[in-house]
PDB file of C-alpha atoms in Angstrom:
ATOM      1  CA  MET A  18     -12.835  -7.079 -26.171  1.00  0.00           C
ATOM      2  CA  THR A  19     -16.239  -8.654 -26.499  1.00  0.00           C
ATOM      3  CA  LYS A  20     -17.917  -5.520 -27.810  1.00  0.00           C
ATOM      4  CA  ASN A  21     -17.174  -3.767 -31.071  1.00  0.00           C
ATOM      5  CA  ARG A  22     -15.514  -0.394 -30.722  1.00  0.00           C
ATOM      6  CA  ASP A  23     -18.671   1.644 -31.332  1.00  0.00           C
ATOM      7  CA  ASP A  24     -20.693  -0.284 -28.725  1.00  0.00           C
ATOM      8  CA  SER A  25     -17.833  -0.010 -26.251  1.00  0.00           C
ATOM      9  CA  GLN A  26     -17.508   3.728 -26.799  1.00  0.00           C
ATOM     10  CA  ALA A  27     -21.260   4.230 -26.407  1.00  0.00           C
ATOM     11  CA  LEU A  28     -21.273   2.359 -23.091  1.00  0.00           C
ATOM     12  CA  CYS A  29     -18.220   4.205 -21.779  1.00  0.00           C
ATOM     13  CA  LEU A  30     -19.831   7.563 -22.546  1.00  0.00           C
ATOM     14  CA  ASN A  31     -23.241   6.621 -21.164  1.00  0.00           C
ATOM     15  CA  PRO A  32     -23.685   8.409 -17.794  1.00  0.00           C
ATOM     16  CA  ASN A  33     -26.351   5.877 -16.828  1.00  0.00           C
ATOM     17  CA  GLY A  34     -24.264   2.825 -17.716  1.00  0.00           C
ATOM     18  CA  GLY A  35     -23.732   1.831 -14.061  1.00  0.00           C
ATOM     19  CA  LEU A  36     -21.293  -0.923 -13.150  1.00  0.00           C
ATOM     20  CA  PRO A  37     -21.072  -2.353 -16.709  1.00  0.00           C
ATOM     21  CA  ARG A  38     -19.859   1.089 -17.812  1.00  0.00           C
ATOM     22  CA  LEU A  39     -17.089   1.119 -15.194  1.00  0.00           C
ATOM     23  CA  LEU A  40     -15.988  -2.392 -16.101  1.00  0.00           C
ATOM     24  CA  GLU A  41     -15.883  -1.473 -19.773  1.00  0.00           C
ATOM     25  CA  ILE A  42     -13.910   1.713 -19.066  1.00  0.00           C
ATOM     26  CA  MET A  43     -11.275  -0.314 -17.235  1.00  0.00           C
ATOM     27  CA  ALA A  44     -11.131  -2.867 -20.053  1.00  0.00           C
ATOM     28  CA  ARG A  45     -10.585  -0.026 -22.509  1.00  0.00           C
ATOM     29  CA  LEU A  46      -7.896   1.548 -20.338  1.00  0.00           C
ATOM     30  CA  ARG A  47      -6.044  -1.782 -20.241  1.00  0.00           C
ATOM     31  CA  ASP A  48      -6.462  -2.514 -23.974  1.00  0.00           C
ATOM     32  CA  PRO A  49      -2.892  -3.307 -25.121  1.00  0.00           C
ATOM     33  CA  GLU A  50      -3.407  -1.585 -28.461  1.00  0.00           C
ATOM     34  CA  THR A  51      -5.562   1.450 -27.731  1.00  0.00           C
ATOM     35  CA  GLY A  52      -5.521   1.830 -23.951  1.00  0.00           C
ATOM     36  CA  CYS A  53      -3.679   4.196 -21.634  1.00  0.00           C
ATOM     37  CA  PRO A  54       0.080   3.453 -21.529  1.00  0.00           C
ATOM     38  CA  TRP A  55       0.237   4.006 -17.750  1.00  0.00           C
ATOM     39  CA  ASP A  56      -2.717   1.708 -17.027  1.00  0.00           C
ATOM     40  CA  ILE A  57      -1.364  -0.983 -19.339  1.00  0.00           C
ATOM     41  CA  GLU A  58       1.949  -1.060 -17.440  1.00  0.00           C
ATOM     42  CA  GLN A  59       0.394  -1.650 -14.025  1.00  0.00           C
ATOM     43  CA  ASN A  60       0.264  -4.964 -12.187  1.00  0.00           C
ATOM     44  CA  TYR A  61      -1.079  -6.254  -8.872  1.00  0.00           C
ATOM     45  CA  LYS A  62       1.932  -5.090  -6.880  1.00  0.00           C
ATOM     46  CA  SER A  63       2.130  -1.644  -8.440  1.00  0.00           C
ATOM     47  CA  ILE A  64      -1.557  -0.967  -7.734  1.00  0.00           C
ATOM     48  CA  ALA A  65      -1.541  -2.261  -4.138  1.00  0.00           C
ATOM     49  CA  PRO A  66      -0.183   1.002  -2.593  1.00  0.00           C
ATOM     50  CA  TYR A  67      -2.977   2.963  -4.278  1.00  0.00           C
ATOM     51  CA  THR A  68      -5.547   0.586  -2.792  1.00  0.00           C
ATOM     52  CA  ILE A  69      -4.217   1.207   0.703  1.00  0.00           C
ATOM     53  CA  GLU A  70      -4.191   4.955   0.089  1.00  0.00           C
ATOM     54  CA  GLU A  71      -7.772   4.938  -1.180  1.00  0.00           C
ATOM     55  CA  ALA A  72      -8.949   2.971   1.858  1.00  0.00           C
ATOM     56  CA  TYR A  73      -7.412   5.586   4.139  1.00  0.00           C
ATOM     57  CA  GLU A  74      -9.062   8.374   2.153  1.00  0.00           C
ATOM     58  CA  VAL A  75     -12.421   6.656   2.671  1.00  0.00           C
ATOM     59  CA  ALA A  76     -11.710   6.555   6.409  1.00  0.00           C
ATOM     60  CA  ASP A  77     -10.703  10.217   6.358  1.00  0.00           C
ATOM     61  CA  ALA A  78     -13.930  11.266   4.628  1.00  0.00           C
ATOM     62  CA  ILE A  79     -15.898   9.364   7.277  1.00  0.00           C
ATOM     63  CA  GLU A  80     -13.847  10.980  10.041  1.00  0.00           C
ATOM     64  CA  GLN A  81     -14.574  14.418   8.557  1.00  0.00           C
ATOM     65  CA  ASP A  82     -18.269  13.517   8.242  1.00  0.00           C
ATOM     66  CA  ASP A  83     -18.045  14.657   4.614  1.00  0.00           C
ATOM     67  CA  ILE A  84     -20.676  12.562   2.849  1.00  0.00           C
ATOM     68  CA  ALA A  85     -20.135  14.187  -0.552  1.00  0.00           C
ATOM     69  CA  GLU A  86     -16.423  13.418  -0.317  1.00  0.00           C
ATOM     70  CA  LEU A  87     -17.173   9.897   0.912  1.00  0.00           C
ATOM     71  CA  GLU A  88     -19.199   9.204  -2.224  1.00  0.00           C
ATOM     72  CA  GLY A  89     -16.219  10.088  -4.398  1.00  0.00           C
ATOM     73  CA  GLU A  90     -13.732   8.186  -2.268  1.00  0.00           C
ATOM     74  CA  LEU A  91     -15.891   5.052  -2.333  1.00  0.00           C
ATOM     75  CA  GLY A  92     -15.846   5.280  -6.115  1.00  0.00           C
ATOM     76  CA  ASP A  93     -12.055   5.496  -6.054  1.00  0.00           C
ATOM     77  CA  LEU A  94     -11.917   2.422  -3.809  1.00  0.00           C
ATOM     78  CA  LEU A  95     -14.326   0.513  -6.044  1.00  0.00           C
ATOM     79  CA  LEU A  96     -12.092   1.330  -8.995  1.00  0.00           C
ATOM     80  CA  GLN A  97      -9.282  -0.547  -7.267  1.00  0.00           C
ATOM     81  CA  VAL A  98     -11.376  -3.733  -7.178  1.00  0.00           C
ATOM     82  CA  VAL A  99     -12.317  -3.251 -10.824  1.00  0.00           C
ATOM     83  CA  TYR A 100      -8.628  -2.783 -11.650  1.00  0.00           C
ATOM     84  CA  TYR A 101      -7.598  -6.055  -9.996  1.00  0.00           C
ATOM     85  CA  THR A 102     -10.430  -8.032 -11.547  1.00  0.00           C
ATOM     86  CA  GLN A 103      -9.603  -6.707 -15.013  1.00  0.00           C
ATOM     87  CA  MET A 104      -6.020  -7.868 -14.582  1.00  0.00           C
ATOM     88  CA  GLY A 105      -7.316 -11.172 -13.208  1.00  0.00           C
ATOM     89  CA  SER A 106      -9.510 -11.686 -16.265  1.00  0.00           C
ATOM     90  CA  GLU A 107      -6.554 -10.936 -18.537  1.00  0.00           C
ATOM     91  CA  ASP A 108      -4.478 -13.541 -16.684  1.00  0.00           C
ATOM     92  CA  GLY A 109      -7.324 -16.047 -16.665  1.00  0.00           C
ATOM     93  CA  ASN A 110      -7.260 -16.191 -12.875  1.00  0.00           C
ATOM     94  CA  PHE A 111     -10.575 -14.586 -11.890  1.00  0.00           C
ATOM     95  CA  THR A 112     -13.157 -12.048 -13.032  1.00  0.00           C
ATOM     96  CA  PHE A 113     -15.319  -9.400 -11.420  1.00  0.00           C
ATOM     97  CA  ASP A 114     -18.239 -11.822 -11.491  1.00  0.00           C
ATOM     98  CA  SER A 115     -16.243 -14.635  -9.883  1.00  0.00           C
ATOM     99  CA  VAL A 116     -14.985 -12.302  -7.159  1.00  0.00           C
ATOM    100  CA  THR A 117     -18.472 -11.020  -6.343  1.00  0.00           C
ATOM    101  CA  LYS A 118     -19.869 -14.569  -6.354  1.00  0.00           C
ATOM    102  CA  LYS A 119     -17.170 -15.723  -3.955  1.00  0.00           C
ATOM    103  CA  ILE A 120     -17.782 -12.965  -1.413  1.00  0.00           C
ATOM    104  CA  ALA A 121     -21.577 -13.354  -1.689  1.00  0.00           C
ATOM    105  CA  ASP A 122     -21.313 -17.115  -1.111  1.00  0.00           C
ATOM    106  CA  LYS A 123     -19.026 -16.475   1.863  1.00  0.00           C
ATOM    107  CA  MET A 124     -21.406 -13.977   3.474  1.00  0.00           C
ATOM    108  CA  VAL A 125     -24.369 -16.338   3.120  1.00  0.00           C
ATOM    109  CA  HIS A 126     -22.380 -19.259   4.551  1.00  0.00           C
ATOM    110  CA  ARG A 127     -21.036 -17.272   7.484  1.00  0.00           C
ATOM    111  CA  HIS A 128     -24.427 -15.849   8.472  1.00  0.00           C
ATOM    112  CA  PRO A 129     -26.634 -18.914   9.013  1.00  0.00           C
ATOM    113  CA  HIS A 130     -28.588 -16.890  11.596  1.00  0.00           C
ATOM    114  CA  VAL A 131     -29.669 -14.559   8.768  1.00  0.00           C
ATOM    115  CA  PHE A 132     -29.818 -16.777   5.678  1.00  0.00           C
ATOM    116  CA  GLY A 133     -30.363 -20.124   7.364  1.00  0.00           C
ATOM    117  CA  ASP A 134     -32.420 -21.546  10.206  1.00  0.00           C
ATOM    118  CA  GLU A 135     -30.153 -20.664  13.138  1.00  0.00           C
ATOM    119  CA  ASN A 136     -31.467 -18.487  15.953  1.00  0.00           C
ATOM    120  CA  ARG A 137     -30.685 -14.770  15.587  1.00  0.00           C
ATOM    121  CA  ASP A 138     -30.896 -14.263  19.346  1.00  0.00           C
ATOM    122  CA  LYS A 139     -27.148 -14.096  19.962  1.00  0.00           C
ATOM    123  CA  SER A 140     -24.787 -11.608  21.546  1.00  0.00           C
ATOM    124  CA  ALA A 141     -22.142  -9.925  19.422  1.00  0.00           C
ATOM    125  CA  ASP A 142     -19.482 -11.980  21.238  1.00  0.00           C
ATOM    126  CA  GLN A 143     -21.321 -15.225  20.459  1.00  0.00           C
ATOM    127  CA  GLN A 144     -21.647 -14.235  16.808  1.00  0.00           C
ATOM    128  CA  THR A 145     -17.917 -13.527  16.693  1.00  0.00           C
ATOM    129  CA  ALA A 146     -17.154 -16.933  18.214  1.00  0.00           C
ATOM    130  CA  ASP A 147     -19.481 -18.646  15.731  1.00  0.00           C
ATOM    131  CA  TRP A 148     -17.820 -16.723  12.877  1.00  0.00           C
ATOM    132  CA  GLU A 149     -14.419 -18.068  13.903  1.00  0.00           C
ATOM    133  CA  LYS A 150     -15.774 -21.628  14.101  1.00  0.00           C
ATOM    134  CA  ILE A 151     -17.196 -21.332  10.591  1.00  0.00           C
ATOM    135  CA  LYS A 152     -13.886 -19.972   9.279  1.00  0.00           C
ATOM    136  CA  ALA A 153     -12.014 -22.859  10.924  1.00  0.00           C
ATOM    137  CA  ALA A 154     -14.414 -25.338   9.314  1.00  0.00           C
ATOM    138  CA  GLU A 155     -13.869 -23.669   5.921  1.00  0.00           C
ATOM    139  CA  ARG A 156     -10.106 -24.007   6.303  1.00  0.00           C
ATOM    140  CA  ALA A 157     -10.479 -27.679   7.224  1.00  0.00           C
ATOM    141  CA  THR A 158     -12.651 -28.288   4.152  1.00  0.00           C
ATOM    142  CA  LYS A 159      -9.954 -26.741   1.962  1.00  0.00           C
ATOM    143  CA  GLY A 160      -7.300 -28.856   3.635  1.00  0.00           C
ATOM    144  CA  GLU A 161      -5.742 -25.762   5.171  1.00  0.00           C
ATOM    145  CA  THR A 162      -4.269 -25.940   8.637  1.00  0.00           C
ATOM    146  CA  GLN A 163      -3.594 -23.133  11.057  1.00  0.00           C
ATOM    147  CA  SER A 164      -0.795 -24.478  13.200  1.00  0.00           C
ATOM    148  CA  GLY A 165      -0.265 -21.336  15.270  1.00  0.00           C
ATOM    149  CA  THR A 166      -2.665 -19.066  17.125  1.00  0.00           C
ATOM    150  CA  LEU A 167      -1.275 -16.018  15.330  1.00  0.00           C
ATOM    151  CA  ASP A 168      -1.249 -17.527  11.830  1.00  0.00           C
ATOM    152  CA  GLY A 169      -3.194 -15.581   9.259  1.00  0.00           C
ATOM    153  CA  VAL A 170      -2.851 -12.092  10.733  1.00  0.00           C
ATOM    154  CA  ALA A 171      -1.837 -10.005   7.717  1.00  0.00           C
ATOM    155  CA  LYS A 172       1.705  -8.659   7.959  1.00  0.00           C
ATOM    156  CA  ASN A 173       1.011  -5.529   5.903  1.00  0.00           C
ATOM    157  CA  LEU A 174      -1.626  -4.111   8.241  1.00  0.00           C
ATOM    158  CA  PRO A 175      -0.827  -0.797   9.946  1.00  0.00           C
ATOM    159  CA  ALA A 176       1.350  -1.657  12.919  1.00  0.00           C
ATOM    160  CA  LEU A 177      -1.140  -0.558  15.599  1.00  0.00           C
ATOM    161  CA  THR A 178      -3.988  -2.433  13.943  1.00  0.00           C
ATOM    162  CA  ARG A 179      -1.878  -5.568  13.598  1.00  0.00           C
ATOM    163  CA  ALA A 180      -0.820  -5.316  17.245  1.00  0.00           C
ATOM    164  CA  VAL A 181      -4.475  -5.316  18.328  1.00  0.00           C
ATOM    165  CA  LYS A 182      -5.288  -8.276  16.082  1.00  0.00           C
ATOM    166  CA  LEU A 183      -2.321 -10.261  17.398  1.00  0.00           C
ATOM    167  CA  GLN A 184      -3.400  -9.541  20.971  1.00  0.00           C
ATOM    168  CA  LYS A 185      -6.991 -10.567  20.227  1.00  0.00           C
ATOM    169  CA  ARG A 186      -5.761 -13.888  18.849  1.00  0.00           C
ATOM    170  CA  ALA A 187      -3.610 -14.476  21.943  1.00  0.00           C
ATOM    171  CA  ALA A 188      -6.506 -13.539  24.222  1.00  0.00           C
ATOM    172  CA  ARG A 189      -8.680 -16.258  22.676  1.00  0.00           C
ATOM    173  CA  VAL A 190      -6.376 -18.899  24.157  1.00  0.00           C
ATOM    174  CA  GLY A 191      -6.163 -17.177  27.545  1.00  0.00           C
ATOM    175  CA  PHE A 192      -2.936 -15.187  27.072  1.00  0.00           C
ATOM    176  CA  ASP A 193      -4.242 -11.859  28.326  1.00  0.00           C
ATOM    177  CA  TRP A 194      -4.486  -9.661  31.405  1.00  0.00           C
ATOM    178  CA  PRO A 195      -7.819 -10.165  33.185  1.00  0.00           C
ATOM    179  CA  SER A 196      -8.305  -6.407  33.649  1.00  0.00           C
ATOM    180  CA  THR A 197      -6.947  -3.063  32.506  1.00  0.00           C
ATOM    181  CA  GLN A 198      -4.968  -2.685  35.759  1.00  0.00           C
ATOM    182  CA  GLY A 199      -2.421  -5.253  34.605  1.00  0.00           C
ATOM    183  CA  VAL A 200      -2.035  -3.383  31.321  1.00  0.00           C
ATOM    184  CA  LEU A 201      -1.613  -0.034  33.100  1.00  0.00           C
ATOM    185  CA  ASP A 202       1.041  -1.526  35.383  1.00  0.00           C
ATOM    186  CA  LYS A 203       2.860  -2.843  32.316  1.00  0.00           C
ATOM    187  CA  ILE A 204       2.708   0.601  30.686  1.00  0.00           C
ATOM    188  CA  ILE A 205       4.434   2.095  33.726  1.00  0.00           C
ATOM    189  CA  GLU A 206       7.076  -0.637  33.586  1.00  0.00           C
ATOM    190  CA  GLU A 207       7.705  -0.174  29.847  1.00  0.00           C
ATOM    191  CA  SER A 208       7.821   3.624  30.235  1.00  0.00           C
ATOM    192  CA  GLN A 209      10.512   3.317  32.875  1.00  0.00           C
ATOM    193  CA  GLU A 210      12.487   0.940  30.676  1.00  0.00           C
ATOM    194  CA  LEU A 211      12.278   3.432  27.801  1.00  0.00           C
ATOM    195  CA  VAL A 212      13.619   6.218  30.028  1.00  0.00           C
ATOM    196  CA  GLU A 213      16.511   3.984  31.073  1.00  0.00           C
ATOM    197  CA  ALA A 214      17.123   3.049  27.432  1.00  0.00           C
ATOM    198  CA  ARG A 215      17.288   6.720  26.458  1.00  0.00           C
ATOM    199  CA  ASP A 216      20.061   7.301  28.966  1.00  0.00           C
ATOM    200  CA  THR A 217      22.076   4.093  28.680  1.00  0.00           C
ATOM    201  CA  LEU A 218      21.286   2.021  25.579  1.00  0.00           C
ATOM    202  CA  THR A 219      21.942   2.186  21.832  1.00  0.00           C
ATOM    203  CA  HIS A 220      19.473   3.658  19.368  1.00  0.00           C
ATOM    204  CA  ASP A 221      18.393   0.205  18.194  1.00  0.00           C
ATOM    205  CA  GLU A 222      17.685  -0.813  21.787  1.00  0.00           C
ATOM    206  CA  GLN A 223      15.723   2.404  22.294  1.00  0.00           C
ATOM    207  CA  VAL A 224      13.642   1.549  19.223  1.00  0.00           C
ATOM    208  CA  GLU A 225      12.905  -1.862  20.728  1.00  0.00           C
ATOM    209  CA  GLU A 226      11.843  -0.394  24.071  1.00  0.00           C
ATOM    210  CA  TYR A 227       9.674   2.195  22.331  1.00  0.00           C
ATOM    211  CA  GLY A 228       8.017  -0.583  20.319  1.00  0.00           C
ATOM    212  CA  ASP A 229       7.312  -2.510  23.537  1.00  0.00           C
ATOM    213  CA  LEU A 230       5.569   0.546  24.971  1.00  0.00           C
ATOM    214  CA  MET A 231       3.510   1.078  21.832  1.00  0.00           C
ATOM    215  CA  PHE A 232       2.484  -2.595  21.845  1.00  0.00           C
ATOM    216  CA  VAL A 233       1.205  -2.345  25.416  1.00  0.00           C
ATOM    217  CA  MET A 234      -0.590   0.923  24.581  1.00  0.00           C
ATOM    218  CA  ALA A 235      -2.342  -0.929  21.750  1.00  0.00           C
ATOM    219  CA  ASN A 236      -3.322  -3.605  24.266  1.00  0.00           C
ATOM    220  CA  LEU A 237      -4.820  -0.972  26.565  1.00  0.00           C
ATOM    221  CA  ALA A 238      -6.840   0.336  23.617  1.00  0.00           C
ATOM    222  CA  ARG A 239      -8.153  -3.194  23.019  1.00  0.00           C
ATOM    223  CA  HIS A 240      -9.189  -3.580  26.657  1.00  0.00           C
ATOM    224  CA  LEU A 241     -10.964  -0.203  26.535  1.00  0.00           C
ATOM    225  CA  LYS A 242     -12.572  -1.112  23.182  1.00  0.00           C
ATOM    226  CA  ILE A 243     -10.814   1.806  21.485  1.00  0.00           C
ATOM    227  CA  ASP A 244      -9.516   1.658  17.928  1.00  0.00           C
ATOM    228  CA  PRO A 245      -5.960   3.027  18.373  1.00  0.00           C
ATOM    229  CA  GLU A 246      -5.741   4.108  14.739  1.00  0.00           C
ATOM    230  CA  GLU A 247      -8.977   6.075  15.066  1.00  0.00           C
ATOM    231  CA  ALA A 248      -7.861   7.596  18.357  1.00  0.00           C
ATOM    232  CA  LEU A 249      -4.549   8.713  16.882  1.00  0.00           C
ATOM    233  CA  ARG A 250      -6.234  10.087  13.755  1.00  0.00           C
ATOM    234  CA  LYS A 251      -8.469  12.211  15.975  1.00  0.00           C
ATOM    235  CA  THR A 252      -5.500  13.463  17.959  1.00  0.00           C
ATOM    236  CA  ASN A 253      -3.640  14.252  14.730  1.00  0.00           C
ATOM    237  CA  ALA A 254      -6.659  16.254  13.572  1.00  0.00           C
ATOM    238  CA  LYS A 255      -6.848  18.058  16.913  1.00  0.00           C
ATOM    239  CA  PHE A 256      -3.153  18.917  16.816  1.00  0.00           C
ATOM    240  CA  THR A 257      -3.479  20.186  13.238  1.00  0.00           C
ATOM    241  CA  ARG A 258      -6.500  22.325  14.120  1.00  0.00           C
ATOM    242  CA  ARG A 259      -4.856  23.843  17.180  1.00  0.00           C
ATOM    243  CA  PHE A 260      -1.503  24.502  15.536  1.00  0.00           C
ATOM    244  CA  GLU A 261      -3.265  26.204  12.648  1.00  0.00           C
ATOM    245  CA  GLY A 262      -4.997  28.295  15.312  1.00  0.00           C
ATOM    246  CA  VAL A 263      -1.582  29.267  16.698  1.00  0.00           C
ATOM    247  CA  GLU A 264      -0.442  30.252  13.207  1.00  0.00           C
ATOM    248  CA  ALA A 265      -3.596  32.320  12.740  1.00  0.00           C
ATOM    249  CA  LYS A 266      -2.983  34.210  15.986  1.00  0.00           C
ATOM    250  CA  LEU A 267       0.636  34.806  14.995  1.00  0.00           C
ATOM    251  CA  ALA A 268      -0.482  36.074  11.585  1.00  0.00           C
ATOM    252  CA  ALA A 269      -2.831  38.527  13.315  1.00  0.00           C
ATOM    253  CA  MET A 270       0.276  39.810  15.117  1.00  0.00           C
ATOM    254  CA  GLY A 271       2.122  40.107  11.810  1.00  0.00           C
ATOM    255  CA  LYS A 272       4.408  37.177  12.608  1.00  0.00           C
ATOM    256  CA  THR A 273       5.185  33.655  11.399  1.00  0.00           C
ATOM    257  CA  PRO A 274       6.170  30.662  13.554  1.00  0.00           C
ATOM    258  CA  GLN A 275       9.763  31.159  12.444  1.00  0.00           C
ATOM    259  CA  GLN A 276       9.634  34.658  13.942  1.00  0.00           C
ATOM    260  CA  SER A 277       8.217  33.400  17.221  1.00  0.00           C
ATOM    261  CA  ASN A 278       9.581  31.178  19.985  1.00  0.00           C
ATOM    262  CA  LEU A 279       8.410  28.192  22.003  1.00  0.00           C
ATOM    263  CA  GLU A 280       7.274  30.273  24.989  1.00  0.00           C
ATOM    264  CA  GLU A 281       5.076  32.534  22.841  1.00  0.00           C
ATOM    265  CA  MET A 282       3.655  29.689  20.764  1.00  0.00           C
ATOM    266  CA  ASP A 283       2.938  27.660  23.903  1.00  0.00           C
ATOM    267  CA  ALA A 284       0.956  30.566  25.319  1.00  0.00           C
ATOM    268  CA  LEU A 285      -0.953  30.928  22.053  1.00  0.00           C
ATOM    269  CA  TRP A 286      -1.619  27.171  22.111  1.00  0.00           C
ATOM    270  CA  ASP A 287      -3.263  27.576  25.505  1.00  0.00           C
ATOM    271  CA  ALA A 288      -5.277  30.487  24.122  1.00  0.00           C
ATOM    272  CA  VAL A 289      -6.500  28.343  21.224  1.00  0.00           C
ATOM    273  CA  LYS A 290      -7.536  25.586  23.649  1.00  0.00           C
ATOM    274  CA  LYS A 291      -9.391  28.150  25.729  1.00  0.00           C
ATOM    275  CA  ASP A 292     -11.175  29.464  22.619  1.00  0.00           C
ATOM    276  CA  GLU A 293     -12.256  25.931  21.753  1.00  0.00           C
ATOM    277  CA  ALA A 294     -13.539  25.294  25.281  1.00  0.00           C
ATOM    278  CA  GLU A 295     -15.597  28.500  25.226  1.00  0.00           C
ATOM    279  CA  LYS A 296     -17.220  27.490  21.941  1.00  0.00           C
ATOM    280  CA  THR A 297     -18.362  24.101  23.278  1.00  0.00           C
TER     281      THR A 297
END
């Protein structure tokens, strides 16, 4: 600790302490002698699942258009970065300052049309192409090689997101359908194969055929410029809203879903959809 205990305590309790306050709080939490036992025990791997969770909670707040909640969730996500950089400073690997310098340097270098003398009059596609060229040049400078088109696509991404990224990489070298019609035809083909698998193949083979269909569905999303994760989140929210509407109608009848049946709940589902349509 670079501060004495009184100075540290004063900063931690100062509501206007800003980022230095947060950094000091994390240092105190990780103090091996006086910190929090749970925080002291954590490492990069143990914190990683929380980081993923916090990122999804940020996305959820945005989806709900809940700005007050978004403010809190962004703080939770920022805490994850502070956590890693505190551990990095303890290990002597990196610090918060070194991390922020690295990303700032990267953003300046990769945006010569903003921070340099390049022309800003570019399409989004051209900017994306230029971005990839700059990244390739950076890898070459570091002595890094990317032997395969798909190298570098993170393996721990959500499966749908990773599928889209893999397909984008393949499309850059011409491995892609020229229009959505080819994708739609492939969806029909994969759907038929899944039906056949259901009737004749093992469970593992059914899983494979289902995965093939999902992969092509992700490709269709890419061609339509749809984020499949966002689309599915919206459908999940719609299903939740409508099913809760069914439960509300059942409750008004003095019943629970367990006391109902599929025919009745299906009719109530249609009634909920009709109510929604009348409100819009």
